[in-house]
Coordinates of C-alpha atoms and ligand atoms in Angstrom, one line a residue:
Chain T
X1108 CA 39.8 -21.8 -95.0
X1109 CA 40.7 -18.4 -96.4
X1110 CA 41.3 -19.8 -99.9
X1111 CA 44.8 -21.0 -99.1
X1112 CA 45.8 -24.3 -100.8
X1113 CA 45.9 -27.3 -98.5
X1114 CA 49.2 -28.5 -97.0
X1115 CA 47.9 -32.0 -97.3
X1116 CA 45.3 -33.3 -99.8
X1117 CA 44.2 -36.9 -100.0
X1118 CA 42.0 -37.9 -102.9
X1119 CA 40.3 -41.2 -103.6
X1120 CA 42.8 -43.2 -101.6
X1121 CA 42.6 -47.0 -101.6
X1122 CA 45.2 -48.9 -99.5
X1123 CA 45.6 -52.1 -97.6
X1124 CA 47.9 -55.0 -96.7
X1125 CA 48.4 -57.9 -99.1
X1126 CA 44.9 -58.8 -100.4
X1127 CA 43.1 -56.9 -97.6
X1128 CA 41.8 -53.6 -98.7
X1129 CA 41.4 -51.3 -95.7
X1130 CA 40.9 -47.8 -97.2
X1131 CA 38.2 -47.2 -99.7
X1132 CA 38.1 -43.9 -101.6
X1133 CA 39.3 -41.8 -98.7
X1134 CA 39.3 -38.0 -99.1
X1135 CA 40.8 -35.5 -96.6
X1136 CA 42.4 -32.1 -96.5
X1137 CA 44.5 -30.2 -94.0
X1138 CA 45.0 -26.5 -94.4
X1139 CA 48.0 -24.5 -93.2
X1140 CA 47.9 -23.9 -89.5
X1141 CA 44.9 -26.2 -88.9
X1142 CA 44.4 -28.8 -86.2
X1143 CA 42.4 -31.7 -87.7
X1144 CA 41.1 -34.7 -85.9
X1145 CA 40.4 -38.2 -87.3
X1146 CA 38.3 -40.5 -85.2
X1147 CA 36.2 -43.6 -85.6
X1148 CA 36.0 -47.2 -84.2
X1149 CA 38.9 -49.5 -83.8
X1150 CA 40.0 -51.1 -87.1
X1151 CA 38.4 -48.3 -89.2
X1152 CA 41.7 -47.8 -90.9
X1153 CA 42.9 -44.6 -89.2
X1154 CA 46.4 -45.8 -88.6
X1155 CA 46.5 -47.3 -92.1
X1156 CA 45.7 -43.8 -93.5
X1157 CA 48.6 -42.3 -91.5
X1158 CA 50.9 -45.0 -92.9
X1159 CA 49.8 -44.4 -96.4
X1160 CA 50.2 -40.7 -96.1
X1161 CA 53.7 -40.9 -94.5
X1162 CA 54.9 -43.4 -97.1
X1163 CA 55.2 -46.5 -95.0
X1164 CA 52.7 -48.3 -97.1
X1165 CA 52.2 -47.9 -100.8
X1166 CA 48.7 -46.6 -101.8
X1167 CA 46.8 -48.8 -104.3
X1168 CA 44.8 -45.9 -105.9
X1169 CA 44.3 -42.2 -105.5
X1170 CA 46.7 -39.4 -104.7
X1171 CA 48.4 -37.7 -101.8
X1172 CA 49.7 -34.2 -102.3
X1173 CA 51.8 -32.3 -99.9
X1174 CA 52.1 -28.5 -100.4
X1175 CA 51.0 -29.1 -104.0
X1176 CA 53.4 -31.8 -104.7
X1177 CA 52.4 -35.4 -105.5
X1178 CA 54.0 -37.6 -102.9
X1179 CA 52.0 -40.8 -103.6
X1180 CA 54.2 -43.8 -103.2
X1181 CA 57.3 -41.8 -102.2
X1182 CA 59.6 -43.5 -99.7
X1183 CA 59.1 -42.2 -96.1
X1184 CA 62.6 -40.8 -95.8
X1185 CA 61.9 -38.6 -98.8
X1186 CA 58.5 -37.4 -97.5
X1187 CA 59.9 -36.4 -94.2
X1188 CA 62.5 -34.3 -96.0
X1189 CA 59.7 -32.3 -97.6
X1190 CA 58.4 -31.2 -94.2
X1191 CA 55.9 -33.9 -93.0
X1192 CA 56.7 -35.8 -89.8
X1193 CA 54.9 -38.7 -88.3
X1194 CA 54.5 -40.1 -84.9
X1195 CA 53.3 -43.8 -85.1
X1196 CA 50.8 -45.2 -82.7
X1197 CA 53.1 -47.9 -81.4
X1198 CA 56.9 -48.3 -81.1
X1199 CA 57.4 -44.6 -81.7
X1200 CA 60.7 -44.1 -79.9
X1201 CA 64.1 -45.8 -80.4
X1202 CA 64.0 -47.8 -77.1
X1203 CA 67.8 -48.5 -77.1
X1204 CA 68.9 -45.0 -77.9
X1205 CA 69.2 -42.3 -75.4
X1206 CA 66.7 -39.4 -75.3
X1207 CA 69.4 -37.1 -76.9
X1208 CA 70.2 -39.7 -79.6
X1209 CA 66.5 -40.1 -80.4
X1210 CA 66.4 -36.4 -81.1
X1211 CA 69.6 -36.5 -83.1
X1212 CA 68.0 -39.1 -85.3
X1213 CA 64.9 -37.0 -85.6
X1214 CA 67.1 -34.1 -86.8
X1215 CA 69.4 -36.2 -89.1
X1216 CA 68.2 -34.4 -92.2
X1217 CA 69.3 -31.0 -90.9
X1218 CA 72.2 -31.6 -88.6
X1219 CA 73.4 -28.0 -88.4
X1220 CA 70.2 -27.1 -86.6
X1221 CA 70.1 -30.2 -84.4
X1222 CA 71.7 -28.6 -81.3
X1223 CA 69.4 -25.6 -81.3
X1224 CA 66.3 -27.6 -82.0
X1225 CA 67.2 -30.0 -79.2
X1226 CA 67.4 -27.1 -76.8
X1227 CA 64.0 -25.9 -78.0
X1228 CA 62.6 -29.4 -77.4
X1229 CA 64.0 -29.5 -73.9
X1230 CA 62.3 -26.2 -73.2
X1231 CA 59.0 -27.6 -74.5
X1232 CA 59.5 -30.9 -72.6
X1233 CA 61.7 -30.1 -69.7
X1234 CA 61.6 -33.7 -68.4
X1235 CA 63.3 -34.9 -71.5
X1236 CA 66.2 -32.5 -70.9
X1237 CA 66.6 -33.8 -67.4
X1238 CA 66.9 -37.4 -68.8
X1239 CA 68.8 -36.7 -72.0
X1240 CA 71.4 -39.4 -71.3
X1241 CA 68.9 -42.1 -70.4
X1242 CA 67.8 -44.9 -72.7
X1243 CA 64.3 -44.3 -74.0
X1244 CA 63.1 -47.6 -72.7
X1245 CA 63.5 -46.3 -69.1
X1246 CA 60.9 -43.6 -69.7
X1247 CA 57.3 -43.7 -68.5
X1248 CA 54.4 -43.9 -71.0
X1249 CA 53.8 -40.2 -70.8
X1250 CA 57.5 -39.3 -71.2
X1251 CA 57.7 -41.7 -74.2
X1252 CA 54.9 -39.9 -75.9
X1253 CA 56.7 -36.6 -75.3
X1254 CA 59.9 -38.0 -76.8
X1255 CA 58.0 -39.4 -79.8
X1256 CA 56.6 -36.0 -80.4
X1257 CA 59.8 -34.1 -79.8
X1258 CA 61.7 -36.5 -82.2
X1259 CA 59.1 -35.7 -84.9
X1260 CA 59.4 -32.0 -84.3
X1261 CA 63.2 -31.8 -84.8
X1262 CA 62.9 -30.8 -88.4
X1263 CA 60.2 -28.1 -87.7
X1264 CA 57.7 -29.9 -90.0
X1265 CA 54.9 -28.0 -91.8
X1266 CA 52.6 -30.9 -90.9
X1267 CA 52.7 -33.2 -88.0
X1268 CA 50.8 -36.5 -88.1
X1269 CA 50.0 -37.9 -84.6
X1270 CA 48.5 -41.3 -84.2
X1271 CA 46.7 -41.5 -80.8
X1272 CA 49.1 -39.3 -78.8
X1273 CA 47.1 -39.7 -75.6
X1274 CA 46.6 -43.5 -75.8
X1275 CA 47.3 -45.1 -72.4
X1276 CA 48.0 -41.8 -70.6
X1277 CA 46.5 -40.9 -67.2
X1278 CA 43.6 -38.4 -67.5
X1279 CA 45.7 -35.6 -66.1
X1280 CA 48.4 -36.2 -68.8
X1281 CA 45.8 -36.3 -71.6
X1282 CA 44.8 -32.7 -71.0
X1283 CA 48.5 -31.9 -70.8
X1284 CA 49.2 -33.6 -74.1
X1285 CA 46.4 -31.7 -75.8
X1286 CA 47.7 -28.4 -74.4
X1287 CA 51.1 -29.1 -75.9
X1288 CA 49.7 -30.0 -79.2
X1289 CA 47.9 -26.7 -79.3
X1290 CA 51.2 -25.0 -78.4
X1291 CA 53.1 -26.8 -81.1
X1292 CA 50.4 -25.9 -83.6
X1293 CA 50.6 -22.2 -82.6
X1294 CA 54.2 -22.2 -83.7
X1295 CA 53.0 -22.8 -87.3
X1296 CA 52.9 -26.6 -87.6
X1297 CA 49.6 -28.0 -89.0
X1298 CA 48.3 -31.0 -87.1
X1299 CA 46.5 -34.1 -88.3
X1300 CA 45.8 -36.4 -85.4
X1301 CA 44.0 -39.6 -84.7
X1302 CA 42.4 -39.8 -81.2
X1303 CA 40.2 -42.1 -79.2
X1304 CA 39.6 -39.4 -76.6
X1305 CA 37.4 -37.8 -79.3
X1306 CA 35.4 -35.5 -77.1
X1307 CA 38.5 -33.8 -75.5
X1308 CA 40.3 -33.8 -78.8
X1309 CA 37.3 -32.1 -80.6
X1310 CA 37.6 -29.3 -78.1
X1311 CA 40.9 -28.3 -79.5
X1312 CA 40.4 -29.4 -83.2
X1313 CA 39.3 -26.9 -85.8
X1314 CA 37.8 -29.7 -87.9
X1315 CA 37.3 -33.4 -87.7
X1316 CA 36.7 -36.5 -89.9
X1317 CA 34.8 -39.6 -88.8
X1318 CA 35.9 -42.8 -90.4
X1319 CA 34.1 -46.1 -90.5
X1320 CA 35.3 -49.3 -92.2
X1321 CA 37.9 -47.5 -94.2
X1322 CA 35.5 -44.9 -95.5
X1323 CA 34.7 -41.2 -94.9
X1324 CA 31.6 -41.2 -92.8
X1325 CA 31.3 -37.5 -91.7
X1326 CA 33.3 -34.4 -91.6
X1327 CA 32.7 -31.0 -90.1
X1328 CA 33.9 -28.5 -87.5
X1329 CA 34.4 -29.5 -83.9
X1330 CA 31.1 -27.9 -83.0
X1331 CA 29.3 -29.6 -85.8
X1332 CA 30.5 -33.0 -84.8
X1333 CA 29.9 -32.5 -81.1
X1334 CA 26.4 -31.3 -82.0
X1335 CA 25.6 -34.3 -84.2
X1336 CA 23.2 -36.5 -82.2
X1337 CA 23.9 -39.8 -84.0
X1338 CA 27.7 -39.4 -83.9
X1339 CA 27.4 -38.4 -80.2
X1340 CA 25.6 -41.6 -79.4
X1341 CA 27.9 -43.8 -81.5
X1342 CA 31.3 -42.4 -80.7
X1343 CA 31.2 -39.8 -78.0
X1344 CA 29.5 -41.9 -75.3
X1345 CA 26.5 -39.5 -75.0
X1346 CA 23.2 -40.4 -73.5
X1347 CA 19.9 -39.3 -75.2
Chain E
X79 CA 100.9 -70.3 -61.1
X80 CA 103.3 -69.6 -63.9
X81 CA 101.5 -72.0 -66.2
X82 CA 98.2 -70.4 -65.3
X83 CA 99.4 -66.9 -66.1
X84 CA 101.1 -68.1 -69.3
X85 CA 97.8 -69.7 -70.4
X86 CA 96.0 -66.5 -69.6
X87 CA 98.2 -64.6 -72.0
X88 CA 97.3 -66.9 -74.8
X89 CA 93.6 -67.0 -73.7
X90 CA 93.4 -63.2 -73.9
X91 CA 94.8 -63.2 -77.4
X92 CA 92.4 -65.9 -78.5
X93 CA 89.6 -64.0 -76.8
X94 CA 90.7 -61.0 -78.9
X95 CA 90.4 -62.9 -82.2
X96 CA 87.0 -64.1 -81.2
X97 CA 85.9 -60.7 -80.0
X98 CA 86.8 -59.0 -83.2
X99 CA 85.1 -61.7 -85.3
X100 CA 82.0 -61.8 -83.2
X101 CA 81.5 -58.0 -83.1
X102 CA 81.5 -57.9 -86.9
X103 CA 78.9 -60.7 -87.1
X104 CA 76.7 -59.1 -84.5
X105 CA 76.8 -55.7 -86.2
X106 CA 75.5 -57.1 -89.4
X107 CA 72.9 -59.2 -87.6
X108 CA 71.8 -56.2 -85.6
X109 CA 70.9 -54.2 -88.6
X110 CA 69.8 -56.8 -91.1
X111 CA 68.3 -59.4 -88.7
X112 CA 69.8 -62.3 -90.5
X113 CA 72.7 -64.6 -89.7
X114 CA 75.2 -64.6 -92.5
X115 CA 76.6 -68.1 -92.7
X116 CA 79.2 -66.9 -95.3
X117 CA 80.7 -64.8 -92.5
X118 CA 83.4 -67.4 -91.9
X119 CA 84.5 -67.1 -95.5
X120 CA 85.0 -63.4 -95.0
X121 CA 87.6 -64.2 -92.4
X122 CA 89.3 -66.7 -94.7
X123 CA 89.3 -64.0 -97.5
X124 CA 91.0 -61.6 -95.1
X125 CA 93.8 -64.2 -94.5
X126 CA 94.2 -65.2 -98.1
X127 CA 94.1 -61.7 -99.6
X128 CA 96.8 -60.8 -97.1
X129 CA 98.8 -63.9 -98.1
X130 CA 98.5 -63.0 -101.8
X131 CA 99.4 -59.3 -101.3
X132 CA 102.4 -60.3 -99.1
X133 CA 103.4 -62.8 -101.8
X134 CA 103.3 -59.9 -104.2
X135 CA 105.9 -58.1 -102.1
X136 CA 103.9 -55.9 -99.7
X137 CA 105.0 -56.0 -96.0
X138 CA 102.6 -57.8 -93.7
X139 CA 100.9 -54.8 -92.1
X140 CA 100.1 -52.9 -95.4
X141 CA 99.1 -56.1 -97.0
X142 CA 96.7 -56.8 -94.2
X143 CA 95.2 -53.3 -94.3
X144 CA 94.6 -53.5 -98.1
X145 CA 93.2 -57.1 -97.7
X146 CA 90.8 -56.0 -95.0
X147 CA 89.5 -53.1 -97.0
X148 CA 89.0 -55.5 -100.0
X149 CA 87.0 -57.9 -97.8
X150 CA 84.9 -54.9 -96.8
X151 CA 84.1 -54.2 -100.4
X152 CA 83.6 -57.8 -101.3
X153 CA 81.1 -58.0 -98.4
X154 CA 79.0 -55.1 -99.8
X155 CA 79.1 -56.6 -103.3
X156 CA 78.1 -60.1 -102.1
X157 CA 75.3 -58.6 -99.9
X158 CA 73.9 -56.5 -102.8
X159 CA 74.0 -59.4 -105.3
X160 CA 72.8 -62.3 -103.1
X161 CA 71.2 -60.9 -99.9
X162 CA 69.4 -57.6 -100.8
X163 CA 67.0 -59.1 -103.3
X164 CA 65.9 -61.6 -100.6
X165 CA 65.6 -59.1 -97.7
X166 CA 61.8 -59.0 -97.8
X167 CA 61.3 -62.7 -98.0
X168 CA 61.8 -63.6 -94.3
X169 CA 64.8 -65.3 -92.7
X170 CA 64.8 -68.8 -94.3
X171 CA 65.7 -68.1 -97.9
X172 CA 68.5 -65.7 -96.7
X173 CA 69.9 -68.3 -94.4
X174 CA 70.0 -71.0 -97.1
X175 CA 71.5 -68.5 -99.6
X176 CA 74.2 -67.5 -97.2
X177 CA 75.2 -71.1 -96.7
X178 CA 75.4 -71.4 -100.5
X179 CA 77.5 -68.3 -100.7
X180 CA 79.8 -69.8 -98.1
X181 CA 80.4 -72.8 -100.2
X182 CA 80.9 -70.8 -103.4
X183 CA 83.5 -68.6 -101.7
X184 CA 85.2 -71.5 -100.0
X185 CA 85.5 -73.4 -103.3
X186 CA 86.7 -70.3 -105.2
X187 CA 89.5 -69.9 -102.6
X188 CA 90.3 -73.6 -102.9
X189 CA 90.4 -73.4 -106.7
X190 CA 92.7 -70.4 -106.8
X191 CA 94.9 -71.4 -103.9
X192 CA 94.9 -75.1 -103.7
X193 CA 93.7 -77.0 -100.7
X194 CA 97.0 -77.6 -99.0
X195 CA 97.8 -75.5 -95.9
X196 CA 99.9 -72.4 -96.3
X197 CA 102.1 -70.7 -93.8
X198 CA 101.0 -67.2 -92.9
X199 CA 103.9 -64.7 -93.4
X200 CA 104.4 -63.7 -89.8
X201 CA 108.1 -63.0 -89.2
X202 CA 109.6 -64.9 -86.4
X203 CA 110.0 -62.6 -83.4
X204 CA 111.7 -63.1 -80.1
X205 CA 109.1 -63.0 -77.3
X206 CA 109.4 -60.5 -74.4
X207 CA 110.3 -62.1 -71.1
X208 CA 109.1 -60.8 -67.7
X209 CA 110.2 -63.1 -64.9
X210 CA 109.2 -66.7 -65.8
X211 CA 106.6 -65.5 -68.3
X212 CA 107.1 -65.0 -72.0
X213 CA 105.0 -62.7 -74.1
X214 CA 105.1 -63.6 -77.8
X215 CA 105.0 -60.4 -79.8
X216 CA 102.4 -61.8 -82.2
X217 CA 100.0 -62.5 -79.3
X218 CA 100.6 -59.1 -77.7
X219 CA 100.0 -57.5 -81.1
X220 CA 96.7 -59.4 -81.5
X221 CA 95.6 -58.3 -78.1
X222 CA 96.4 -54.6 -78.9
X223 CA 94.7 -54.8 -82.3
X224 CA 91.6 -56.4 -80.7
X225 CA 91.4 -53.8 -78.0
X226 CA 91.8 -51.1 -80.7
X227 CA 89.0 -52.6 -82.7
X228 CA 86.6 -52.8 -79.7
X229 CA 87.3 -49.2 -78.9
X230 CA 86.8 -48.2 -82.6
X231 CA 83.5 -50.0 -82.7
X232 CA 82.4 -48.4 -79.4
X233 CA 83.3 -44.9 -80.7
X234 CA 81.5 -45.6 -84.0
X235 CA 78.3 -46.7 -82.3
X236 CA 78.2 -44.1 -79.6
X237 CA 79.9 -41.0 -81.0
X238 CA 79.3 -41.0 -84.8
X239 CA 76.1 -40.2 -86.6
X240 CA 76.6 -43.2 -88.8
X241 CA 76.8 -45.5 -85.8
X242 CA 73.8 -43.9 -84.2
X243 CA 71.9 -44.4 -87.4
X244 CA 73.0 -48.1 -87.4
X245 CA 71.6 -48.5 -83.9
X246 CA 68.4 -46.7 -84.8
X247 CA 67.9 -48.9 -87.9
X248 CA 68.6 -51.9 -85.8
X249 CA 66.2 -50.8 -83.1
X250 CA 63.2 -49.8 -85.3
X251 CA 63.7 -49.7 -89.0
X252 CA 60.3 -48.1 -89.8
X253 CA 60.8 -45.3 -87.3
X254 CA 64.3 -44.7 -88.7
X255 CA 62.9 -44.3 -92.1
X256 CA 60.2 -41.9 -91.1
X257 CA 62.9 -39.9 -89.3
X258 CA 64.7 -39.5 -92.5
X259 CA 67.4 -42.2 -92.2
X260 CA 68.2 -43.8 -95.6
X261 CA 68.2 -47.3 -94.2
X262 CA 69.5 -48.8 -97.5
X263 CA 72.6 -46.7 -97.3
X264 CA 73.0 -47.7 -93.6
X265 CA 72.7 -51.4 -94.5
X266 CA 75.4 -51.0 -97.2
X267 CA 77.7 -49.2 -94.7
X268 CA 77.0 -51.9 -92.1
X269 CA 77.9 -54.7 -94.6
X270 CA 81.2 -52.8 -95.3
X271 CA 82.1 -52.4 -91.6
X272 CA 81.0 -55.9 -90.7
X273 CA 82.9 -57.6 -93.5
X274 CA 86.0 -55.4 -92.9
X275 CA 86.0 -56.5 -89.3
X276 CA 85.6 -60.1 -90.5
X277 CA 88.6 -59.7 -92.7
X278 CA 90.6 -58.3 -89.8
X279 CA 89.4 -61.2 -87.6
X280 CA 90.7 -63.6 -90.3
X281 CA 94.1 -62.0 -90.3
X282 CA 94.3 -62.3 -86.5
X283 CA 93.1 -65.9 -86.7
X284 CA 95.7 -66.7 -89.3
X285 CA 98.5 -65.3 -87.1
X286 CA 97.4 -67.7 -84.3
X287 CA 97.3 -70.8 -86.6
X288 CA 100.2 -72.9 -87.7
X289 CA 98.8 -72.8 -91.3
X290 CA 95.9 -71.3 -93.1
X291 CA 93.5 -73.2 -95.3
X292 CA 90.3 -72.6 -97.3
X293 CA 88.0 -74.0 -94.6
X294 CA 89.6 -72.1 -91.6
X295 CA 86.8 -69.5 -91.4
X296 CA 84.0 -72.0 -91.8
X297 CA 85.3 -74.1 -88.9
X298 CA 85.9 -71.0 -86.8
X299 CA 82.3 -69.9 -87.4
X300 CA 81.1 -72.2 -84.6
X301 CA 83.3 -70.4 -82.1
X302 CA 82.1 -67.0 -83.4
X303 CA 78.5 -68.1 -83.1
X304 CA 79.1 -69.3 -79.6
X305 CA 80.5 -65.9 -78.5
X306 CA 77.8 -64.0 -80.4
X307 CA 74.9 -66.0 -79.0
X308 CA 76.4 -66.0 -75.5
X309 CA 76.4 -62.2 -75.6
X310 CA 72.9 -62.0 -77.0
X311 CA 72.9 -61.7 -80.8
X312 CA 72.8 -58.2 -82.2
X313 CA 74.5 -56.8 -79.1
X314 CA 78.1 -55.7 -79.7
X315 CA 79.1 -55.3 -76.0
X316 CA 77.6 -58.7 -75.3
X317 CA 79.7 -60.2 -78.1
X318 CA 82.8 -58.8 -76.6
X319 CA 82.0 -60.3 -73.2
X320 CA 81.0 -63.6 -74.8
X321 CA 84.3 -63.7 -76.7
X322 CA 86.3 -63.4 -73.4
X323 CA 84.3 -66.2 -71.8
X324 CA 84.7 -68.5 -74.9
X325 CA 88.4 -67.6 -75.5
X326 CA 89.4 -68.2 -71.9
X327 CA 87.3 -71.4 -71.8
X328 CA 88.9 -72.7 -75.0
X329 CA 92.5 -72.0 -73.9
X330 CA 92.1 -73.3 -70.4
X331 CA 90.2 -76.3 -71.6
X332 CA 93.0 -77.0 -74.1
X333 CA 95.7 -76.5 -71.5
X334 CA 94.2 -78.3 -68.6
X335 CA 91.7 -80.8 -70.0
X336 CA 92.2 -82.0 -73.5
X337 CA 94.4 -80.5 -76.2
X338 CA 92.5 -81.8 -79.2
X339 CA 89.1 -80.4 -78.6
X340 CA 89.6 -76.6 -78.6
X341 CA 86.5 -75.7 -80.6
X342 CA 84.4 -78.3 -78.7
X343 CA 85.0 -76.3 -75.5
X344 CA 83.5 -73.2 -77.1
X345 CA 80.4 -75.2 -77.9
X346 CA 80.2 -76.8 -74.5
X347 CA 80.3 -73.4 -72.8
X348 CA 77.6 -72.1 -75.1
X349 CA 75.3 -75.0 -74.3
X350 CA 75.8 -74.7 -70.6
X351 CA 75.2 -71.0 -70.5
X352 CA 72.2 -71.1 -72.8
X353 CA 70.6 -73.8 -70.6
X354 CA 70.6 -71.3 -67.7
X355 CA 70.1 -68.0 -69.6
X356 CA 68.5 -68.6 -73.0
X357 CA 68.7 -64.9 -73.8
X358 CA 72.5 -64.8 -73.5
X359 CA 74.5 -63.2 -70.7
X360 CA 73.8 -59.6 -71.8
X361 CA 70.0 -60.1 -72.0
X362 CA 68.3 -56.8 -71.7
X363 CA 71.2 -54.5 -72.4
X364 CA 72.1 -53.1 -75.8
Ligands
ADP90 N1 50.4 -54.7 -90.8 C1 49.1 -55.1 -91.1 N2 48.9 -56.2 -91.8 C2 47.7 -56.7 -92.1 N3 46.6 -56.1 -91.7 C3 46.7 -55.0 -90.9 C4 47.9 -54.4 -90.6 N4 47.8 -53.3 -89.8 C5 46.4 -53.2 -89.7 N5 45.8 -54.2 -90.4 C6 44.3 -54.3 -90.5 O1 43.8 -53.2 -91.1 C7 42.6 -52.8 -90.5 C8 42.7 -51.3 -90.1 O2 43.6 -51.2 -89.1 P1 44.1 -49.8 -88.5 O3 44.4 -48.9 -89.7 O4 45.2 -50.1 -87.6 O5 42.8 -49.3 -87.8 P2 42.7 -48.2 -86.7 O6 43.9 -47.4 -86.6 O7 41.5 -47.3 -87.2 O8 42.3 -48.8 -85.4 C9 42.3 -53.7 -89.4 O9 41.4 -54.7 -89.8 C10 43.6 -54.4 -89.1 O10 43.5 -55.7 -88.7
MG91 MG1 45.2 -47.2 -85.0

């Protein structure tokens, strides 16, 4: 992409839990302003990759660079301060904090801008503004996903990691979520997201990676992946 | 009627002592997820440090303030030395270690201060009289300090960023970290506040007792646990409510049923409530 250096570069990454190796020599890049999709079967290691990139687990081998800076093995609170935010797949809001408090925590590293960013989040997600004083555990599934995203956007990250943002949402809300992701991306935040709704997600992704058993299986533009017969059969639910 | 009201005055003061102590315990549990069995000794330290400083010539209130701050620092130090290294090993090693710390502290206090009971230096004050009721100034003072502490904890948790970060870390530590919260710093602050509140609880407890002794906090731990569990452990507002129930139960049990079993009433109430609501009375609210 136009010769610019990548925001995120993952090279030769191995990672896992205890004795269990999940990721094997994983490589991946995200360029500034891109929307990149990761998909693949359950258990392929997609969430593990997100955790290794965001600092929640320590990679065994390989390197992660963010804006040219090595962040391999840095603690998550340091990584977020450099401009990468992460929305986990599960438990991605503070259930016993109010909506407003969730956002305050999201903005904790730049408190002078918190009030202004919170207003911007309420414009992007009006329903959150209406419920700002409510505890997050009272929100519906869709509203929770919005809050999770808003929390991660408080610091205006250069890169946003989203782990299955449309999981469990009604079909109408899925399209809505993808529209918002495009809108967020158009404000200058690069997106790396994991999705099971791969077909829909590919329509908005510039590029995609297919993972299988913790390994790179395929990569290409949205059109290339959608046009790949074998992948279509395996992961996109296409008939011959 | 008069006796009932009179008992209520004492019950509220007792509830205040318990509430302060229980809130401190529940805060540290909320953030660290482990029950610090040395917590009772933090109370004892509050009482003994006050006694030592008062013995050195400080008036009671300044002595208590300095003592309480010292207990806060001691708590951070103890946590860093004994608890932090074990945080990733699950609850059991921590629990055993904290019992060990309790005994070390208790024996240190005994060594330096002897095991015979000491009188706490509360000046004798004439109680206020309203009709047939009398309001001992010490009891009224305890009640006011407890209410002030509850208010301060409430404001800390709801209005300050440190308090919100404590709640966030308690709610979801991983998410707090990826949001940029330095959870190690928050844990240290939590230990400081929790131990400081324990020290204050110890001073209040000492005021209500005829004499103070090295095992006073350890024995009172049962009462604190009762209130904390009753309120749903890790829930400060629950602990406050639990404390009122236990305090009132203890004082009325002592006044109307049997005078020698004050602490046993705390335990009995706990057992009865938990039989009906295992999650505590505040289940579901944080
Ligand atoms: N915390 C964990 N401890 C141990 N194993 C885990 C943990 N999280 C995930 N795994 C294992 O790692 C593998 C990959 O999981 P994950 O990265 O969640 O896959 P995906 O997100 O692609 O569905 C699975 O076999 C899963 O059981
Ligand atoms: Mg996953």
